[in-house]
Short mmCIF file of C-alpha atoms in Angstrom, two decimals:
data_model
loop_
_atom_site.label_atom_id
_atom_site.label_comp_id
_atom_site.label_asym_id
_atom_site.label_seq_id
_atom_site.Cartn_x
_atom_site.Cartn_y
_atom_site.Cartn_z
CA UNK A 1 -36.36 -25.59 63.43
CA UNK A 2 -35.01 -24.17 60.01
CA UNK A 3 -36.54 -21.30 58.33
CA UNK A 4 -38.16 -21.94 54.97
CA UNK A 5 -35.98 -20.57 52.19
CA UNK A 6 -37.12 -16.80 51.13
CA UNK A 7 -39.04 -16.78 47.46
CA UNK A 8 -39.28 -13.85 45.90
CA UNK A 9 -42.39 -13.01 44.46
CA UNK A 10 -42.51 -12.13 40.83
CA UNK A 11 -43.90 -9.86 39.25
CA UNK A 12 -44.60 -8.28 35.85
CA UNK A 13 -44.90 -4.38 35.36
CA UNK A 14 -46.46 -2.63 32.09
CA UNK A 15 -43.93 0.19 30.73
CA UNK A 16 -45.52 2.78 28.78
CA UNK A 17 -44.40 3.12 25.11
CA UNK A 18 -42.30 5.62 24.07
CA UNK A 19 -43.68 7.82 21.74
CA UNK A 20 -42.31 10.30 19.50
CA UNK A 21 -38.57 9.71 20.98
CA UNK A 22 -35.86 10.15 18.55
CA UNK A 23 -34.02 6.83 18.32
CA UNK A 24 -31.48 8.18 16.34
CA UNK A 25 -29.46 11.66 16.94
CA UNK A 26 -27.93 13.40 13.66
CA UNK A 27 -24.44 14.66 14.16
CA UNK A 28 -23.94 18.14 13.13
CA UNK A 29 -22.71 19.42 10.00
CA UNK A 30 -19.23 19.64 10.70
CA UNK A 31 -18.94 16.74 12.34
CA UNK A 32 -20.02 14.93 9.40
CA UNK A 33 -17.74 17.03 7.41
CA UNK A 34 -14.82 16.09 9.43
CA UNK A 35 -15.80 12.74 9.40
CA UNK A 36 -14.44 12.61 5.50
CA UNK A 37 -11.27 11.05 5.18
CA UNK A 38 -10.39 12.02 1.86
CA UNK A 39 -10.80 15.82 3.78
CA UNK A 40 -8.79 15.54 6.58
CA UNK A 41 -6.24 14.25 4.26
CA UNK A 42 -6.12 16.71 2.24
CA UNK A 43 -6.24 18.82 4.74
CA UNK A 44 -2.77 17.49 5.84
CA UNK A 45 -1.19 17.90 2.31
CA UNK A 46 -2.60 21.33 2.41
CA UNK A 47 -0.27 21.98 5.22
CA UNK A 48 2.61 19.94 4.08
CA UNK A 49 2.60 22.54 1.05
CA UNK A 50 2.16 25.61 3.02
CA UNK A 51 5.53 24.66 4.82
CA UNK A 52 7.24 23.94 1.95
CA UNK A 53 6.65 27.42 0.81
CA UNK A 54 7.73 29.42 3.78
CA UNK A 55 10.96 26.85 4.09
CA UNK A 56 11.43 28.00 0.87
CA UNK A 57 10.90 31.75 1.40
CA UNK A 58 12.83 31.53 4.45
CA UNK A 59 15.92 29.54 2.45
CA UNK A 60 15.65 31.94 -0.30
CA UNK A 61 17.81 30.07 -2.69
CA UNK A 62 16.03 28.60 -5.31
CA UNK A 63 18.87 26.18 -6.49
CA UNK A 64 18.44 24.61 -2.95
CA UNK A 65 15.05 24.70 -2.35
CA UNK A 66 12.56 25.93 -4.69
CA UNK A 67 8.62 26.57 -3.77
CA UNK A 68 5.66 24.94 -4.55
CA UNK A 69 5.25 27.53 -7.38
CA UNK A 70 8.35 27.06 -9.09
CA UNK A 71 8.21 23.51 -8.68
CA UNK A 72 4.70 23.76 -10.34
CA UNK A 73 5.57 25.46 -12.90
CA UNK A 74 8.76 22.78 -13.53
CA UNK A 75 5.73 20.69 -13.57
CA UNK A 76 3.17 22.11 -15.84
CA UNK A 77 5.84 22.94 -18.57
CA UNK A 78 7.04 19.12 -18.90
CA UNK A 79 3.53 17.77 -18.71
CA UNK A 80 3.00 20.07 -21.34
CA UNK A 81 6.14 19.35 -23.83
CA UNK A 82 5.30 15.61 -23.03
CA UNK A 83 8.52 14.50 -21.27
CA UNK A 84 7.15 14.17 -18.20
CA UNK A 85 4.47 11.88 -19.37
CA UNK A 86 6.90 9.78 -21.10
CA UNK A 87 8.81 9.04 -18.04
CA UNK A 88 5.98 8.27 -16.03
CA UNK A 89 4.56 5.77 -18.53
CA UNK A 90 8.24 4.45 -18.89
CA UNK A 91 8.36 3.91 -15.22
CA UNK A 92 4.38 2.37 -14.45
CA UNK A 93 4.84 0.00 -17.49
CA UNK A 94 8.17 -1.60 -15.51
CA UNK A 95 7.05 -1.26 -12.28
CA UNK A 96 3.62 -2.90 -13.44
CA UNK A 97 5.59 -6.07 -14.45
CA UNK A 98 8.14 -6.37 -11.39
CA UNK A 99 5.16 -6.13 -9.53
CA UNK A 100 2.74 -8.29 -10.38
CA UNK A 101 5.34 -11.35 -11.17
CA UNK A 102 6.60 -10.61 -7.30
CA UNK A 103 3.23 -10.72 -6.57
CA UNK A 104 2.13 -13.93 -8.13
CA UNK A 105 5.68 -15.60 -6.85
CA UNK A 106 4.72 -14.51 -3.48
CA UNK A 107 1.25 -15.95 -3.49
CA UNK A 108 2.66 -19.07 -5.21
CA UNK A 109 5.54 -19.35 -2.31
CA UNK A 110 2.95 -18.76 0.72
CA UNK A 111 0.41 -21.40 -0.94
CA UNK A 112 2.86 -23.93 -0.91
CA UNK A 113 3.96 -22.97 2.36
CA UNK A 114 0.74 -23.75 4.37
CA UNK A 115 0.01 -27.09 2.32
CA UNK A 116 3.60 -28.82 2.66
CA UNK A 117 6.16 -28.77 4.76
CA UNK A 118 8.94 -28.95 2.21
CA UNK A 119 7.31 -25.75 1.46
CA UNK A 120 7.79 -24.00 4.98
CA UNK A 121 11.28 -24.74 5.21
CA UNK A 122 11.85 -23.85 1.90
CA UNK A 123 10.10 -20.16 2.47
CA UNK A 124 11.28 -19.77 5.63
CA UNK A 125 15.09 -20.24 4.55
CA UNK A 126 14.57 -17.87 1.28
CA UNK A 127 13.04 -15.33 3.23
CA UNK A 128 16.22 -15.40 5.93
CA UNK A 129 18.42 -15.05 2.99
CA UNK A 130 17.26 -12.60 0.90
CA UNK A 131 15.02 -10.26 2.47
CA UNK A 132 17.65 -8.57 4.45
CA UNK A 133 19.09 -8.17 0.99
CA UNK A 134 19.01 -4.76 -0.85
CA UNK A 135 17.50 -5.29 -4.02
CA UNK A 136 19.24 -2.26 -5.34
CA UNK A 137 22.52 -4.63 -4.55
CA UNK A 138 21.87 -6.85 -7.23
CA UNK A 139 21.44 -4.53 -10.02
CA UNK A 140 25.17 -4.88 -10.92
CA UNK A 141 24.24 -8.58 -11.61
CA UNK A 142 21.44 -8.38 -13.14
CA UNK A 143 23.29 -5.93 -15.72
CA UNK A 144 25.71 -8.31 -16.17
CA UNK A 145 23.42 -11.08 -16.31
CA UNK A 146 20.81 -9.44 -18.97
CA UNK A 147 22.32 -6.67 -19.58
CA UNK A 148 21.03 -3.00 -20.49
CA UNK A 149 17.17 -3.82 -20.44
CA UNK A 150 14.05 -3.49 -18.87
CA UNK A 151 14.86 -7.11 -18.03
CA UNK A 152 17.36 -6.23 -15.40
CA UNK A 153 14.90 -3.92 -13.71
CA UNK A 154 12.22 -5.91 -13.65
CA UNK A 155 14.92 -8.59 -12.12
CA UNK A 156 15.20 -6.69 -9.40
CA UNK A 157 11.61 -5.39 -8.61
CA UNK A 158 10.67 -8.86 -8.64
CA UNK A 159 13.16 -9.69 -5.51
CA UNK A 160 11.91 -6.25 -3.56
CA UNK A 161 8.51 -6.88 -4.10
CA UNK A 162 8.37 -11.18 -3.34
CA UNK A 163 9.59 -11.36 -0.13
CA UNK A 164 7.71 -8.88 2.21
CA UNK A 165 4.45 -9.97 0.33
CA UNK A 166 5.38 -13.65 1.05
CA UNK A 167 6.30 -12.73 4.64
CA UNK A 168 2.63 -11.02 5.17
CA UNK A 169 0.66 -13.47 3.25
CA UNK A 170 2.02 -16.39 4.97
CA UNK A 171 2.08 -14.63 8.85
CA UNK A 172 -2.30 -14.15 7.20
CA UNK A 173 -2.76 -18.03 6.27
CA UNK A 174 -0.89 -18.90 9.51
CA UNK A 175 -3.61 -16.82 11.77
CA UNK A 176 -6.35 -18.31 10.16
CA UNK A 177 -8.24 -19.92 12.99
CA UNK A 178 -8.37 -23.73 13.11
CA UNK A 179 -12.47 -23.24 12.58
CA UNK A 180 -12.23 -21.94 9.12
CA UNK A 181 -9.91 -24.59 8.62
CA UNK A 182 -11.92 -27.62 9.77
CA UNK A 183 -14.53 -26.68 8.16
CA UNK A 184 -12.58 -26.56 5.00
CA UNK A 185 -11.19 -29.78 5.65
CA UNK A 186 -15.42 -30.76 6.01
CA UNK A 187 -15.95 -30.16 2.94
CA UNK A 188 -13.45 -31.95 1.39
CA UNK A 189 -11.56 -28.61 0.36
CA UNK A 190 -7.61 -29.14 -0.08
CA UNK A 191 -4.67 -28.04 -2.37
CA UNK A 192 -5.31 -24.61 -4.63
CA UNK A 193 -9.18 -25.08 -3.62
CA UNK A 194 -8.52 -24.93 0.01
CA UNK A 195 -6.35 -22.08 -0.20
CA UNK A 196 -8.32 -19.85 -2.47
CA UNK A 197 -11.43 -20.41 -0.85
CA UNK A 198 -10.44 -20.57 3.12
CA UNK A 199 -7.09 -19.21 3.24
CA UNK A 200 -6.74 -16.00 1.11
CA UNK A 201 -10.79 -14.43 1.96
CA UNK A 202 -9.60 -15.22 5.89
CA UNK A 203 -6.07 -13.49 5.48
CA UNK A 204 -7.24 -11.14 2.60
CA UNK A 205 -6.29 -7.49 5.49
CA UNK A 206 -2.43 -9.17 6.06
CA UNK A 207 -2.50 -10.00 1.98
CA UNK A 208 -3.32 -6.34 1.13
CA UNK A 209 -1.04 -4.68 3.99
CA UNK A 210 1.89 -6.70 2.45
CA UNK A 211 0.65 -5.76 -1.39
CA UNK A 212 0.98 -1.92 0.10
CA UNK A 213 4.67 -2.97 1.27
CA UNK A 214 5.61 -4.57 -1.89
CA UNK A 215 4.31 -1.28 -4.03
CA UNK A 216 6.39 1.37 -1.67
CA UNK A 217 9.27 -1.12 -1.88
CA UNK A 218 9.01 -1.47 -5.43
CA UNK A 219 8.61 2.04 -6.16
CA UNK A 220 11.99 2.58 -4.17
CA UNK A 221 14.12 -0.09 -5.88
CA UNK A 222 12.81 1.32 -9.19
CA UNK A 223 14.05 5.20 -8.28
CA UNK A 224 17.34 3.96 -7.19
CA UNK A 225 17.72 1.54 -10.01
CA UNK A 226 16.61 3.77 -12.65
CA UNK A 227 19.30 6.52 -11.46
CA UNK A 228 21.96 3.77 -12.52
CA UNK A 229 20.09 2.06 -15.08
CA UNK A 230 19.16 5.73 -16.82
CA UNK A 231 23.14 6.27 -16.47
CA UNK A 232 24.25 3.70 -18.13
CA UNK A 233 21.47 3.07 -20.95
CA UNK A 234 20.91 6.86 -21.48
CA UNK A 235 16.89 6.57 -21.16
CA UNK A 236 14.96 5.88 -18.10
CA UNK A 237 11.96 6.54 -16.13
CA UNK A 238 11.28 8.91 -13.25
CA UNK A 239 14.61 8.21 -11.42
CA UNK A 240 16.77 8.97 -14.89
CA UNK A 241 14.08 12.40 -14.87
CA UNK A 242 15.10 13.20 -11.35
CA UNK A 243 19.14 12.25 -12.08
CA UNK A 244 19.63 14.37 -15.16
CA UNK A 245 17.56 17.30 -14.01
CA UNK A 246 19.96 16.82 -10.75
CA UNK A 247 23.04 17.09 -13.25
CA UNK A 248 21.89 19.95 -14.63
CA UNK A 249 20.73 21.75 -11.95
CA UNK A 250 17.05 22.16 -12.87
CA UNK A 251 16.19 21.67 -8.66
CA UNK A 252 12.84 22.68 -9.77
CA UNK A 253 12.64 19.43 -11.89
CA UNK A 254 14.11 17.50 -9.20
CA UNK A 255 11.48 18.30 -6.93
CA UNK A 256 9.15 18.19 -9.95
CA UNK A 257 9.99 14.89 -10.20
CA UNK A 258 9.48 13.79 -6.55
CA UNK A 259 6.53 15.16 -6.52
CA UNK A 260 5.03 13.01 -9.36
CA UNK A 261 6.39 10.03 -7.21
CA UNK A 262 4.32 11.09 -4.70
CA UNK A 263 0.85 11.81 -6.42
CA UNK A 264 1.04 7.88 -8.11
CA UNK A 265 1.44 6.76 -4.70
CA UNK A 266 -1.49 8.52 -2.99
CA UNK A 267 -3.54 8.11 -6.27
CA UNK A 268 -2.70 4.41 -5.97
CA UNK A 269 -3.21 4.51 -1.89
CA UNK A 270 -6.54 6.67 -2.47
CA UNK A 271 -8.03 4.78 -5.44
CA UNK A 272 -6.97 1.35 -5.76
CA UNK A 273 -5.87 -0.36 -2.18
CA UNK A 274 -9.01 1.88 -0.80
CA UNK A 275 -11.33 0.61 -3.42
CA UNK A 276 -10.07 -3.52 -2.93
CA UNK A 277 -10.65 -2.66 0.78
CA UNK A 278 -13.98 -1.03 0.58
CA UNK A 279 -15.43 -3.95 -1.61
CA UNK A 280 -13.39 -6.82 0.54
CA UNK A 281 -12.22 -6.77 4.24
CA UNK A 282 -14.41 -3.30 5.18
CA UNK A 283 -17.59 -5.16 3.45
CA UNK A 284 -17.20 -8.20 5.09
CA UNK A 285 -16.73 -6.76 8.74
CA UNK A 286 -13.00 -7.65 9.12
CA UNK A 287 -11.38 -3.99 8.94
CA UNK A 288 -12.97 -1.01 11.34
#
């Protein structure tokens, strides 16, 4: 005769509260001091500097390697007489353009990508073609083509800047998942409406990582270009700054002028991109 299956009995126990237990622990002071990005950062262009000045003291020849005195002193003096300024307003007012017209074309390229298929093969063959393409490359055309202007510069931003932002935006709207895009579909969302509304706010961290790619790319191709285009025109930006100084052996400058490269982009890094990411992608929970 079988045994009657085994029943538990249940029962129900009475925990005391917990009283006067903290539910929260506060980290100590310098942890929450180290916790500071903009500190540890700084931090590490703290020590950047501090071997640049004993390379330099170790080198001892200021014509090859000056310190992060001289080269702030180079810097004061032409912030000072206003040619520094100049050059950097000269460059940011080009750059500015290229950029946001690669930007725009990019945008326009990937949105017409995802909605037609015309538009897929037609990105997809572009960006085989021409990304591997040096935009610095086509400067000789673009001289020839519009000659000695800002025109030909911001020619060539535009094709350094377009195609890794239309690589990353599209490789975003093609890892949207098919919820969001059902659910578009739902409400009856399609053409610019579906992709401004689904697409971009679901893609928005690969959009921004290829807007950071387009601005070091564009700041590159407008260096290089300007140390031709500064050549040829006799005016220029930071890269006809960095090329004359070069000529003339002002290394100081040089480095003067490298710097000042460097502080737009982690001003721009720091202030801007962190800003659009704070109020976008780390708001809405899609960034750690």
């Amino acid at each position: 005769m079988s045994q009657p299956p085994y029943i538990r009995p249940e029962f129900e126990r009475e925990l005391p509260p917990l009283r006067n237990v903290p539910v929260e622990t506060p980290l100590p002071l310098s942890q929450r001091v180290w916790n500071q990005a903009w500190l540890r950062k700084s931090l590490i262009v703290l020590l950047v500097l501090a071997l640049w000045e004993v390379a330099a003291r170790v080198q001892q020849n200021d014509l090859m390697l000056p310190g992060v005195l001289q080269t702030w002193h180079a810097f004061s003096d032409d912030m000072r007489n206003g040619e520094l300024p100049a050059k950097i307003i000269n460059s940011l007012s080009t750059l500015l353009k290229g950029y946001l017209i690669g930007s725009l074309l990019a945008l326009l390229a990937s949105a017409l990508a995802v909605t037609t298929q015309f538009g897929r093969d037609l990105l997809s063959t572009l960006t085989a073609m021409l990304n591997p393409l040096p935009a610095i490359a086509l400067l000789p055309l673009a001289l020839l083509w519009f000659g000695l202007g800002n025109v030909s510069l911001i020619f060539v931003l535009v094709h350094s800047v377009m195609w890794p932002i239309a690589l990353n935006t599209w490789s975003g709207f093609s890892g949207v998942p098919e919820t969001l895009r059902m659910a578009g579909r739902n409400y009856g969302l399609s053409g610019p409406r579906y992709v401004v509304t689904i697409l971009i706010p679901a893609s928005l961290p690969a959009i921004l990582a290829g807007l950071k790619i387009g601005w070091a790319f564009a700041w590159r191709t407008l260096i290089a270009a300007e140390l031709v285009f500064g050549a040829s025109s006799g005016e220029g930006g930071l890269g006809w700054y960095i090329f004359q100084n070069r000529n003339e052996l002002f290394t100081d400058r040089v480095f003067a002028g490298l710097v000042t490269v460097i502080a737009i982009g982690l001003l721009v890094e720091g202030v801007v991109f962190a800003s659009l990411e704070k109020v976008t992608i780390k708001r809405w929970g899609m960034h750690r």
